[in-house]
Structures are given as structure tokens and as C-alpha cells.
CSV table of C-alpha atoms and ligand atoms in Angstrom, one decimal:
chain,number,residue,atom,x,y,z
A,1,MET,CA,-149.0,-49.7,121.8
A,2,GLN,CA,-149.5,-46.3,120.1
A,3,GLY,CA,-150.7,-43.3,121.7
A,4,VAL,CA,-149.9,-43.9,125.3
A,5,LEU,CA,-147.0,-42.4,127.4
A,6,SER,CA,-143.9,-44.6,128.1
A,7,LEU,CA,-141.9,-44.9,131.1
A,8,ASP,CA,-138.5,-44.6,129.1
A,9,ALA,CA,-139.6,-40.9,128.6
A,10,TYR,CA,-139.4,-40.1,132.4
A,11,ASP,CA,-136.4,-39.7,135.0
A,12,LEU,CA,-137.9,-42.0,137.5
A,13,GLU,CA,-135.5,-41.4,140.2
A,14,GLY,CA,-137.0,-39.8,143.3
A,15,GLN,CA,-140.4,-39.7,141.8
A,16,THR,CA,-143.4,-40.9,144.0
A,17,VAL,CA,-145.3,-43.5,141.8
A,18,LEU,CA,-148.7,-44.9,142.3
A,19,TYR,CA,-148.5,-48.5,141.1
A,20,ARG,CA,-151.7,-50.1,140.3
A,21,VAL,CA,-151.5,-53.8,139.8
A,22,ASP,CA,-153.8,-56.8,139.7
A,23,VAL,CA,-152.7,-59.5,142.0
A,24,ASN,CA,-156.0,-60.9,142.7
A,25,SER,CA,-155.1,-64.6,143.4
A,26,PRO,CA,-156.4,-67.9,144.1
A,27,LEU,CA,-156.5,-68.5,148.0
A,28,ASN,CA,-156.8,-71.9,149.7
A,29,PRO,CA,-160.6,-72.5,150.5
A,30,ILE,CA,-159.6,-73.8,153.8
A,31,ASP,CA,-157.0,-71.6,155.3
A,32,LYS,CA,-157.1,-68.6,153.0
A,33,THR,CA,-153.4,-68.8,152.1
A,34,LEU,CA,-152.1,-67.6,148.9
A,35,LEU,CA,-152.2,-70.6,146.6
A,36,ASP,CA,-150.4,-69.1,143.4
A,37,ASP,CA,-148.0,-66.2,143.2
A,38,SER,CA,-147.8,-66.0,139.4
A,39,ARG,CA,-149.4,-62.4,139.2
A,40,LEU,CA,-147.0,-61.2,141.7
A,41,ARG,CA,-144.0,-62.5,139.6
A,42,THR,CA,-145.1,-60.5,136.7
A,43,LEU,CA,-144.4,-57.2,138.5
A,44,LYS,CA,-140.8,-57.9,138.7
A,45,PRO,CA,-139.8,-56.0,135.5
A,46,THR,CA,-141.8,-52.9,136.3
A,47,LEU,CA,-140.6,-52.8,139.9
A,48,GLN,CA,-136.9,-52.9,138.6
A,49,LEU,CA,-137.5,-49.9,136.3
A,50,LEU,CA,-139.0,-48.1,139.5
A,51,SER,CA,-136.1,-49.1,141.8
A,52,LYS,CA,-134.9,-45.6,142.7
A,53,SER,CA,-138.7,-44.3,142.8
A,54,LYS,CA,-140.8,-44.1,145.8
A,55,VAL,CA,-143.5,-46.7,144.9
A,56,VAL,CA,-147.0,-47.1,146.3
A,57,ILE,CA,-148.7,-50.2,145.4
A,58,LEU,CA,-152.5,-50.3,144.9
A,59,ALA,CA,-154.2,-53.5,144.5
A,60,HIS,CA,-157.3,-55.6,145.2
A,61,GLN,CA,-158.2,-59.1,146.3
A,62,SER,CA,-161.4,-60.5,145.3
A,63,ARG,CA,-164.9,-58.9,146.1
A,64,PRO,CA,-166.3,-57.7,149.2
A,65,GLY,CA,-168.7,-60.5,150.5
A,66,LYS,CA,-166.6,-63.2,149.0
A,67,ASP,CA,-164.9,-65.9,150.9
A,68,ASP,CA,-161.4,-64.9,149.4
A,69,PHE,CA,-161.9,-61.3,150.1
A,70,SER,CA,-158.8,-60.6,152.3
A,71,ASP,CA,-156.1,-58.0,153.1
A,72,MET,CA,-153.0,-57.6,151.0
A,73,SER,CA,-150.6,-58.6,153.8
A,74,GLN,CA,-149.7,-61.8,152.2
A,75,HIS,CA,-149.3,-60.4,148.7
A,76,SER,CA,-147.0,-57.7,150.2
A,77,ALA,CA,-144.7,-60.4,152.0
A,78,ARG,CA,-144.7,-62.8,149.0
A,79,LEU,CA,-143.9,-59.9,146.7
A,80,SER,CA,-141.0,-58.7,148.9
A,81,GLN,CA,-139.6,-62.4,148.7
A,82,ILE,CA,-140.0,-62.4,145.0
A,83,ILE,CA,-138.1,-59.2,144.4
A,84,ASN,CA,-135.8,-59.4,147.5
A,85,ARG,CA,-136.5,-56.0,148.6
A,86,ASP,CA,-138.3,-54.7,151.8
A,87,ILE,CA,-141.9,-53.6,151.2
A,88,MET,CA,-144.0,-52.0,154.0
A,89,PHE,CA,-147.6,-53.1,154.3
A,90,ILE,CA,-150.2,-50.6,155.6
A,91,LYS,CA,-153.6,-51.7,156.5
A,92,ASP,CA,-155.1,-48.8,155.3
A,93,ILE,CA,-156.2,-47.0,152.0
A,94,CYS,CA,-155.9,-43.3,152.4
A,95,SER,CA,-156.1,-41.9,155.6
A,96,ASP,CA,-154.2,-38.9,156.7
A,97,SER,CA,-151.6,-40.9,158.3
A,98,THR,CA,-151.0,-42.9,155.2
A,99,ILE,CA,-150.9,-39.7,153.3
A,100,ASP,CA,-148.0,-38.7,155.8
A,101,LYS,CA,-146.1,-42.0,155.4
A,102,ILE,CA,-146.2,-41.6,151.6
A,103,ARG,CA,-144.7,-38.0,152.0
A,104,ASP,CA,-142.1,-39.4,154.1
A,105,MET,CA,-141.0,-42.1,151.8
A,106,LYS,CA,-137.2,-42.2,150.6
A,107,ASN,CA,-135.9,-43.1,147.2
A,108,GLY,CA,-136.2,-47.1,146.9
A,109,ASP,CA,-139.0,-47.3,149.4
A,110,ILE,CA,-142.1,-49.4,148.5
A,111,LEU,CA,-145.3,-49.3,150.4
A,112,PHE,CA,-148.1,-51.7,149.7
A,113,LEU,CA,-151.6,-50.4,150.6
A,114,ASP,CA,-154.6,-52.5,151.6
A,115,ASN,CA,-157.2,-54.0,149.5
A,116,MET,CA,-158.5,-51.1,147.5
A,117,ARG,CA,-162.0,-52.7,147.7
A,118,ILE,CA,-162.2,-52.2,151.5
A,119,HIS,CA,-163.0,-48.5,150.4
A,120,SER,CA,-166.9,-48.2,149.3
A,121,GLU,CA,-165.7,-46.0,146.5
A,122,GLU,CA,-163.9,-48.7,144.6
A,123,TYR,CA,-166.4,-51.6,144.6
A,124,SER,CA,-169.9,-50.8,144.9
A,125,LYS,CA,-173.0,-50.7,142.7
A,126,LYS,CA,-173.1,-46.9,143.0
A,127,TYR,CA,-169.6,-46.4,141.4
A,128,GLU,CA,-170.4,-49.0,138.7
A,129,ASN,CA,-171.3,-46.5,135.9
A,130,TRP,CA,-169.5,-43.8,137.7
A,131,GLN,CA,-167.9,-41.4,134.8
A,132,ASN,CA,-166.2,-39.1,137.2
A,133,THR,CA,-163.9,-41.6,139.2
A,134,GLU,CA,-161.4,-38.8,139.6
A,135,GLU,CA,-163.7,-37.0,142.1
A,136,SER,CA,-163.4,-40.1,144.5
A,137,GLU,CA,-161.7,-39.3,147.9
A,138,ILE,CA,-159.1,-42.3,147.0
A,139,VAL,CA,-157.9,-40.5,143.8
A,140,THR,CA,-158.0,-36.9,145.4
A,141,LYS,CA,-156.0,-37.9,148.4
A,142,LEU,CA,-153.5,-40.1,146.8
A,143,SER,CA,-152.9,-38.0,143.6
A,144,SER,CA,-151.9,-35.1,145.8
A,145,VAL,CA,-148.8,-36.7,147.0
A,146,ALA,CA,-147.7,-38.5,143.8
A,147,ASP,CA,-145.8,-37.6,140.7
A,148,LEU,CA,-146.8,-40.5,138.3
A,149,TYR,CA,-149.4,-43.2,137.9
A,150,VAL,CA,-148.2,-46.4,136.7
A,151,THR,CA,-150.4,-49.4,135.8
A,152,ASP,CA,-149.9,-53.0,135.2
A,153,ALA,CA,-153.3,-53.9,136.1
A,154,PHE,CA,-154.1,-55.6,132.8
A,155,ALA,CA,-156.4,-58.2,134.5
A,156,ALA,CA,-158.7,-55.3,135.7
A,157,ALA,CA,-158.5,-53.3,132.6
A,158,HIS,CA,-162.1,-54.0,131.9
A,159,ARG,CA,-163.3,-52.3,135.0
A,160,LYS,CA,-163.7,-48.7,135.8
A,161,SER,CA,-163.3,-48.0,139.5
A,162,PRO,CA,-161.6,-45.1,140.9
A,163,THR,CA,-157.9,-46.5,141.3
A,164,LEU,CA,-158.1,-48.0,137.8
A,165,THR,CA,-159.5,-45.0,135.8
A,166,GLY,CA,-159.6,-41.8,138.3
A,167,PHE,CA,-156.1,-40.6,137.8
A,168,THR,CA,-156.4,-40.0,134.2
A,169,THR,CA,-156.4,-36.2,134.4
A,170,LYS,CA,-154.6,-35.9,137.7
A,171,LEU,CA,-151.2,-37.5,137.0
A,172,PRO,CA,-149.3,-38.9,133.9
A,173,CYS,CA,-150.9,-42.5,133.6
A,174,ILE,CA,-148.2,-44.6,132.1
A,175,PRO,CA,-148.4,-48.5,131.0
A,176,GLY,CA,-146.0,-50.7,133.0
A,177,ASN,CA,-144.0,-53.6,131.4
A,178,LEU,CA,-146.8,-56.2,132.0
A,179,MET,CA,-149.4,-54.0,130.5
A,180,MET,CA,-147.4,-53.4,127.5
A,181,SER,CA,-146.4,-57.1,127.1
A,182,GLU,CA,-150.1,-58.4,127.5
A,183,LEU,CA,-151.2,-55.8,124.6
A,184,SER,CA,-148.5,-56.9,122.4
A,185,ASN,CA,-148.9,-60.7,123.1
A,186,LEU,CA,-152.8,-60.6,122.4
A,187,ARG,CA,-152.4,-58.5,119.3
A,188,THR,CA,-152.5,-61.6,116.8
A,189,ALA,CA,-155.7,-62.7,118.3
A,190,ILE,CA,-157.2,-59.3,118.2
A,191,ASP,CA,-156.3,-58.5,114.5
A,192,ASN,CA,-156.6,-61.6,112.7
A,193,PRO,CA,-157.4,-64.8,114.7
A,194,PRO,CA,-157.0,-68.0,112.7
A,195,ARG,CA,-160.2,-69.9,112.2
A,196,PRO,CA,-161.8,-72.1,113.3
A,197,TYR,CA,-161.6,-70.3,116.6
A,198,LEU,CA,-163.1,-71.8,119.8
A,199,ALA,CA,-163.8,-70.1,123.1
A,200,ILE,CA,-164.1,-72.3,126.3
A,201,LEU,CA,-165.6,-70.2,129.0
A,202,GLY,CA,-165.7,-71.7,132.4
A,203,GLY,CA,-165.3,-70.2,136.1
A,204,ALA,CA,-167.8,-68.6,138.1
A,205,LYS,CA,-168.1,-65.0,136.6
A,206,ALA,CA,-171.1,-65.9,134.3
A,207,ASP,CA,-172.5,-62.5,133.8
A,208,ASP,CA,-169.0,-61.4,132.3
A,209,SER,CA,-168.6,-64.7,130.3
A,210,LEU,CA,-172.2,-64.6,128.8
A,211,ARG,CA,-171.9,-61.0,127.8
A,212,VAL,CA,-168.5,-61.7,126.0
A,213,ALA,CA,-170.1,-64.8,124.3
A,214,LEU,CA,-172.7,-62.8,122.8
A,215,ASN,CA,-170.2,-60.2,121.7
A,216,LEU,CA,-167.9,-62.9,120.1
A,217,ILE,CA,-170.9,-64.3,118.3
A,218,GLN,CA,-172.5,-61.2,117.2
A,219,LYS,CA,-169.2,-59.8,115.8
A,220,ASN,CA,-168.6,-63.1,113.9
A,221,ILE,CA,-165.4,-63.5,115.7
A,222,ILE,CA,-165.9,-67.0,116.8
A,223,ASP,CA,-166.8,-70.3,115.5
A,224,LYS,CA,-167.9,-72.3,118.5
A,225,ILE,CA,-168.2,-71.5,122.3
A,226,ALA,CA,-167.9,-74.4,125.0
A,227,PHE,CA,-169.4,-73.6,128.5
A,228,VAL,CA,-167.9,-75.5,131.5
A,229,GLY,CA,-167.7,-74.8,135.1
A,230,VAL,CA,-170.4,-72.7,136.9
A,231,VAL,CA,-171.2,-70.9,133.9
A,232,GLY,CA,-171.6,-74.4,132.1
A,233,ASN,CA,-174.1,-75.3,134.9
A,234,LEU,CA,-175.9,-72.2,134.4
A,235,MET,CA,-176.2,-73.0,130.5
A,236,ILE,CA,-177.4,-76.6,131.2
A,237,TRP,CA,-180.2,-75.0,133.5
A,238,ALA,CA,-180.9,-72.4,130.7
A,239,ASN,CA,-181.2,-75.2,128.3
A,240,GLY,CA,-184.2,-76.6,129.9
A,241,TYR,CA,-182.4,-79.2,132.9
A,242,ASP,CA,-183.5,-78.6,136.3
A,243,ILE,CA,-180.0,-78.6,137.8
A,244,GLY,CA,-181.4,-78.9,141.5
A,245,ASN,CA,-182.3,-76.2,144.1
A,246,ARG,CA,-179.0,-76.4,145.7
A,247,ASN,CA,-177.1,-75.6,142.5
A,248,LYS,CA,-179.6,-72.9,141.2
A,249,ASP,CA,-179.5,-71.2,144.6
A,250,PHE,CA,-175.5,-71.2,144.4
A,251,ILE,CA,-175.7,-69.8,140.9
A,252,THR,CA,-178.4,-67.1,141.8
A,253,ASN,CA,-176.4,-65.9,145.0
A,254,LEU,CA,-173.2,-66.0,143.3
A,255,ILE,CA,-174.4,-63.7,140.3
A,256,GLY,CA,-176.3,-61.5,142.8
A,257,ASP,CA,-178.0,-58.4,141.3
A,258,ALA,CA,-176.9,-59.3,137.8
A,259,PHE,CA,-178.9,-62.6,137.7
A,260,ASP,CA,-181.9,-61.4,135.7
A,261,GLU,CA,-179.8,-59.8,132.9
A,262,THR,CA,-177.4,-62.9,133.0
A,263,TRP,CA,-180.5,-65.2,132.8
A,264,VAL,CA,-181.8,-63.3,129.6
A,265,MET,CA,-178.5,-63.5,127.9
A,266,ALA,CA,-178.4,-67.3,128.7
A,267,GLN,CA,-181.7,-67.8,127.2
A,268,LYS,CA,-181.0,-65.8,124.2
A,269,LEU,CA,-177.7,-68.0,123.7
A,270,VAL,CA,-179.5,-71.2,123.8
A,271,LYS,CA,-182.5,-70.1,121.8
A,272,GLN,CA,-180.7,-68.1,119.0
A,273,TYR,CA,-177.4,-69.7,118.7
A,274,PRO,CA,-177.7,-73.5,119.6
A,275,ASP,CA,-175.3,-74.7,116.7
A,276,LEU,CA,-172.5,-72.5,118.0
A,277,LEU,CA,-172.7,-73.7,121.7
A,278,ILE,CA,-171.1,-76.7,123.2
A,279,LEU,CA,-172.8,-77.4,126.4
A,280,PRO,CA,-171.9,-80.2,129.0
A,281,THR,CA,-173.8,-83.5,128.2
A,282,ASP,CA,-173.0,-85.1,131.6
A,283,ILE,CA,-171.5,-83.9,135.0
A,284,ALA,CA,-170.0,-84.9,138.3
A,285,VAL,CA,-171.3,-84.3,141.6
A,286,GLU,CA,-169.9,-84.6,145.1
A,287,ILE,CA,-171.8,-87.0,147.4
A,288,ASN,CA,-170.0,-88.0,150.6
A,289,GLU,CA,-166.8,-86.3,149.5
A,290,GLU,CA,-166.7,-88.6,146.6
A,291,ARG,CA,-166.9,-87.9,142.6
A,292,ILE,CA,-169.9,-89.4,141.2
A,293,PRO,CA,-170.7,-89.2,137.5
A,294,MET,CA,-174.2,-88.2,136.5
A,295,GLN,CA,-176.1,-88.0,133.2
A,296,LEU,CA,-178.2,-84.9,132.5
A,297,ASP,CA,-181.3,-87.1,132.3
A,298,GLU,CA,-180.7,-88.1,135.9
A,299,LEU,CA,-181.3,-84.5,137.0
A,300,PRO,CA,-182.3,-82.9,139.2
A,301,THR,CA,-179.5,-83.3,141.9
A,302,GLU,CA,-179.5,-82.3,145.5
A,303,TYR,CA,-175.6,-82.5,145.4
A,304,PRO,CA,-173.3,-80.0,144.2
A,305,ILE,CA,-172.1,-80.2,140.5
A,306,TYR,CA,-168.2,-79.6,140.6
A,307,ASP,CA,-167.1,-81.0,137.2
A,308,VAL,CA,-168.0,-81.7,133.8
A,309,GLY,CA,-168.3,-85.6,132.9
A,310,LEU,CA,-166.1,-87.8,130.8
A,311,GLN,CA,-168.5,-87.7,127.8
A,312,SER,CA,-168.4,-83.9,127.8
A,313,LEU,CA,-164.7,-84.1,127.7
A,314,MET,CA,-164.8,-86.5,124.8
A,315,ASN,CA,-167.2,-84.4,122.8
A,316,LEU,CA,-164.8,-81.5,123.2
A,317,ARG,CA,-161.7,-83.1,122.3
A,318,PRO,CA,-161.9,-83.3,118.5
A,319,ILE,CA,-163.4,-79.6,118.5
A,320,ILE,CA,-160.3,-78.5,120.4
A,321,LEU,CA,-157.8,-80.5,118.2
A,322,ASN,CA,-159.5,-79.0,114.9
A,323,SER,CA,-159.3,-75.5,116.3
A,324,LYS,CA,-156.7,-73.1,114.8
A,325,CYS,CA,-157.2,-70.5,117.7
A,326,ILE,CA,-158.4,-71.2,121.2
A,327,LEU,CA,-159.2,-68.8,124.0
A,328,TRP,CA,-159.8,-70.5,127.2
A,329,ASN,CA,-160.9,-68.6,130.5
A,330,GLY,CA,-162.0,-70.0,133.8
A,331,PRO,CA,-161.9,-73.6,135.2
A,332,ALA,CA,-164.3,-76.4,134.1
A,333,SER,CA,-164.4,-77.6,137.8
A,334,PHE,CA,-163.9,-77.0,141.5
A,335,PHE,CA,-160.3,-78.2,140.9
A,336,GLU,CA,-158.8,-77.4,144.2
A,337,LYS,CA,-161.2,-80.2,145.7
A,338,PRO,CA,-159.8,-83.7,145.6
A,339,GLY,CA,-161.5,-85.8,142.8
A,340,PHE,CA,-162.6,-82.8,140.7
A,341,ALA,CA,-159.6,-81.2,139.1
A,342,PHE,CA,-160.1,-83.8,136.2
A,343,GLY,CA,-162.2,-81.8,133.9
A,344,THR,CA,-159.8,-78.8,134.1
A,345,ILE,CA,-156.8,-80.7,133.7
A,346,GLU,CA,-158.0,-82.6,130.8
A,347,ILE,CA,-159.1,-79.5,129.0
A,348,LEU,CA,-155.6,-78.1,129.8
A,349,ASN,CA,-154.0,-81.5,128.2
A,350,MET,CA,-156.1,-81.0,125.1
A,351,CYS,CA,-154.9,-77.4,124.7
A,352,ILE,CA,-151.4,-78.0,124.9
A,353,GLU,CA,-151.6,-80.9,122.6
A,354,THR,CA,-152.8,-78.6,119.9
A,355,GLU,CA,-150.8,-76.7,117.4
A,356,ALA,CA,-153.4,-73.9,117.6
A,357,LEU,CA,-152.8,-70.4,118.8
A,358,THR,CA,-153.7,-70.9,122.5
A,359,ILE,CA,-154.5,-68.0,124.8
A,360,ILE,CA,-155.3,-69.1,128.3
A,361,GLY,CA,-156.5,-66.4,130.9
A,362,GLY,CA,-158.0,-66.0,134.3
A,363,GLY,CA,-156.6,-66.2,137.7
A,364,HIS,CA,-157.3,-69.8,138.4
A,365,THR,CA,-156.7,-71.1,134.9
A,366,SER,CA,-153.5,-69.2,134.4
A,367,ALA,CA,-152.3,-70.5,137.8
A,368,LEU,CA,-152.9,-73.8,136.9
A,369,VAL,CA,-150.9,-73.5,133.6
A,370,SER,CA,-147.9,-72.2,135.8
A,371,SER,CA,-148.3,-74.7,138.5
A,372,ARG,CA,-148.1,-77.7,136.0
A,373,GLY,CA,-145.1,-76.1,134.3
A,374,VAL,CA,-146.8,-75.8,130.9
A,375,VAL,CA,-146.4,-72.1,130.3
A,376,ASP,CA,-144.2,-72.7,127.2
A,377,LYS,CA,-146.6,-75.1,125.6
A,378,VAL,CA,-149.5,-72.3,125.3
A,379,THR,CA,-149.1,-69.3,123.0
A,380,HIS,CA,-149.9,-66.9,125.8
A,381,ASN,CA,-150.8,-67.4,129.4
A,382,SER,CA,-152.4,-64.1,130.3
A,383,THR,CA,-152.8,-62.6,133.7
A,384,GLY,CA,-156.1,-61.2,132.5
A,385,GLY,CA,-159.4,-63.4,132.7
A,386,GLY,CA,-162.3,-61.2,132.2
A,387,SER,CA,-160.1,-58.6,130.7
A,388,THR,CA,-158.5,-60.8,128.3
A,389,MET,CA,-161.9,-61.9,126.9
A,390,CYS,CA,-163.3,-58.4,126.9
A,391,LEU,CA,-160.4,-57.1,124.8
A,392,LEU,CA,-160.6,-60.1,122.3
A,393,SER,CA,-164.4,-59.6,122.0
A,394,GLY,CA,-163.9,-55.9,121.1
A,395,GLU,CA,-165.5,-54.4,124.2
A,396,ASN,CA,-164.3,-51.1,125.7
A,397,MET,CA,-161.3,-51.3,127.9
A,398,PRO,CA,-161.7,-48.1,130.6
A,399,VAL,CA,-158.0,-48.6,131.7
A,400,ILE,CA,-156.8,-48.5,128.2
A,401,GLU,CA,-158.9,-45.4,127.4
A,402,SER,CA,-157.8,-43.8,130.4
A,403,LEU,CA,-154.0,-44.4,129.3
A,404,ILE,CA,-154.6,-42.8,125.9
A,405,LYS,CA,-156.6,-39.9,127.3
A,406,SER,CA,-153.9,-39.3,129.9
A,407,ALA,CA,-151.5,-39.1,127.0
A,408,THR,CA,-153.2,-36.6,125.2
A,409,ILE,CA,-153.1,-34.4,128.3
A,410,PHE,CA,-149.3,-35.0,129.6
A,411,SER,CA,-147.5,-36.0,126.4
A,412,ASP,CA,-145.5,-32.8,126.5
A,413,ASN,CA,-144.7,-32.8,130.2
A,414,SER,CA,-142.3,-35.7,130.4
B,1,3PG,C1,-159.7,-60.6,137.9
B,1,3PG,O1,-159.0,-61.3,138.6
B,1,3PG,O2,-160.4,-61.1,136.8
B,1,3PG,C2,-159.7,-59.2,138.1
B,1,3PG,O3,-159.0,-58.8,139.4
B,1,3PG,C3,-160.9,-58.5,138.2
B,1,3PG,O4,-161.8,-59.0,139.1
B,1,3PG,P1,-163.3,-58.7,139.3
B,1,3PG,O5,-164.1,-59.5,138.3
B,1,3PG,O6,-163.6,-59.1,140.6
B,1,3PG,O7,-163.6,-57.2,139.0
């Protein structure tokens, strides 16, 4: 990428490096253990480059209030196994004792700090539109003991919180190996995606998905958009079907404060662009722990909708096979639940069957690609979900803007 600093230009030995990563990973819904370590594995090359530095890892897991919001101890232990080096986990963000520990580090030491989103500055409404992230306590304290900031948090490059953008003017901010390789792998799909271009948007982050969908449509980047997963259920509802109070409440709570604006976007999509949308025509609900197929005209249901149905998948199949470029983000189903992996796995099978340029992103979806051993059957298995979609839909990327701005400030000082 042009216009950013390069790790090659720095003598990294003995430097204290704040290393921001995104290892937000799927956790087992029952016992909260780490289900997938692929995002952790992608950090190896940069950590190798930083092997003689003092490395302080900054990361987050999920969002406050969510079931999979946890500390980073498991991530730290797993990363230590992956790179075969000791890592000290500190259950803290930036207290004075942590700052002292950073000062005492020796070359080759690695500290893994706790979930950055434990700190109220990092993830709260108040800071969503915060321009001056550099004024935060986290940034002020951590930058006082560091020489460089390196980021491989591509998967959070569409977010603006302090540890993602606050170091811009305080320290040289340098993209790591993963950040560089994501940007170069996604270049073809940004510059000149082959058409027809299909986006399959699933998962639970409906507000992000619908904003990206409108962007893709309004910038004439896309030919068709299929909605599946929780966002698919929301679109069925916006299209006039009563999905039942239980499903409506689930979606409303999940989206929280952003619900009203998300609903407006959903209405706009179904009313203004019906020809571009592919919505589920049937679903599967869970009744007594069993998968039960259901047609949309059987709605409303008091049971949870956990997958798309067979007919929806059959409708999708020719569209996937005729596409020349496919962007898929977010599962079609609650695939960790027995009986409900079907829709997501079928879509994966269709994507690996095509000759199309296939970009798959999102923590859960890309973890599935890795766990089924089909990474080499897709064009790019991105560590980013929302960030990949934002980048490909031409949205602003605060982390990339920060890297570019930092280069203008620090380019002569390497
Ligand atoms: C992700 O996994 O998509 C990133 O970590 C961003 O997570 P967020 O949507 O909670 O900011």
C-alpha cells in the first residue's frame, strides 16, 4: 500500500511496540472456550519480525454485554502455543502497575493486555463519533512507554476507537504483515470486480450489513445481494412477514440503539431495490431441539428461526454458479447448533464449486472455511468481516486513514 510507513525501514531491536490485533474469535456458546484460532495464526509473520522487540499486544473480544465478551487469557495462551514463545497475560489495560511492567520489559518479551473493550473509552456510544481518540487515557498512558505502534487489526479497520486510531500523531503507526497482505489480496475486488457480482450477507450485525448493502447498490458495484442468517430474518420481516414476537424481540435487542435506523434501511432496500435482493423463501426453526422446516406463509412462529430452508438454497444455487465475483460475509444459520449447520455449509459448498473470484470474510464464516480445510478453494479467506465489506463498498476506513496520516507525520523519522 502506498503512503504508509514500512516495518522494513525500522531497526526493531529493543523497540517497545504496541501491537494492535483483531483476534475476536468464535467462542463455544456453552463453555465459552475458543472455537477457532485462525485469526491468532495470522499474527505469526509480524511477531516474527518483532522477535527482538518488546511487544505489547492490544486486542478485543466481542462487545460488552454479549455472551462471548470475555477476557483475553485464552487468546494469550493459544497464541503462546502457536508461536512457541512465552507470553505474559495481564488482566488490565493501562493502570500504573501495567505501565511499570511495560517499562521493565526486556527484548523478546511479549505482554498480552486484557480486552480493550473493558475500558469504557474503547467501546461506548460516547466515543462512537469521537474525533480526538488520541486524548483518551488508554492512548495517553500507553504511548508514553512505547516507541512504535504496529497494527494488524484489519478486521476492525472500519472502527474508530482509541486503540485503533488514537496513536496516529503520537507514535509512528505502521501496518503489519497481515494488514498489508489483506489490502493487497482485496485489491482486485476493489479496483475492478468481475460481473455479475453477488454479495451474500448473513450473520448478526444487521446494521453494518444493511449500510454496506445500500452502499454497494447506490455505487452500482453489485448485481445481486442475498440476505441470510439473522439479517435475512430481519429482511423477511421488513418484507411484510410477521416472523413472531420471539424472533422480532431477539433482533431488536441484538441491534439495540441502532434498530430504528436499521429498520429504515431495511424498508428502503425492500421498497426501492426489490429486483436486486434475494431473500429467504423458507426457513428452519428449532422445536424441541429439532430442525423443523417452515414455509413463509406458515409464519408467525413462536420458535427461533435458526437457518434458511432448502428452497432458499436451491434458489441461490444458480445465482452463485453464474456469478463471476462473490463476496460472502456472515453465516446463514446458527451453525454451532446440531442440525442447523446445513444452510451455511451448503452455501460454502456452492462457493467452492464456482470458478468465481470468491472473497469470504467474517469471524465465523472464515473460521468455517479454515475448519473445513477449504482455504485454498476460495480466492481469499479474509480475516475481516465488516471491515472487508466496508472496504469493498467504498466506505471510509478510519484505521487506514490513520496509517496514512501517521506516515505524513513520521516518514522522515525512521
Ligand atoms: C469483527 O470481528 O468483525 C471485528 O472484531 C469488529 O467487531 P465489532 O463489530 O464488534 O466492532
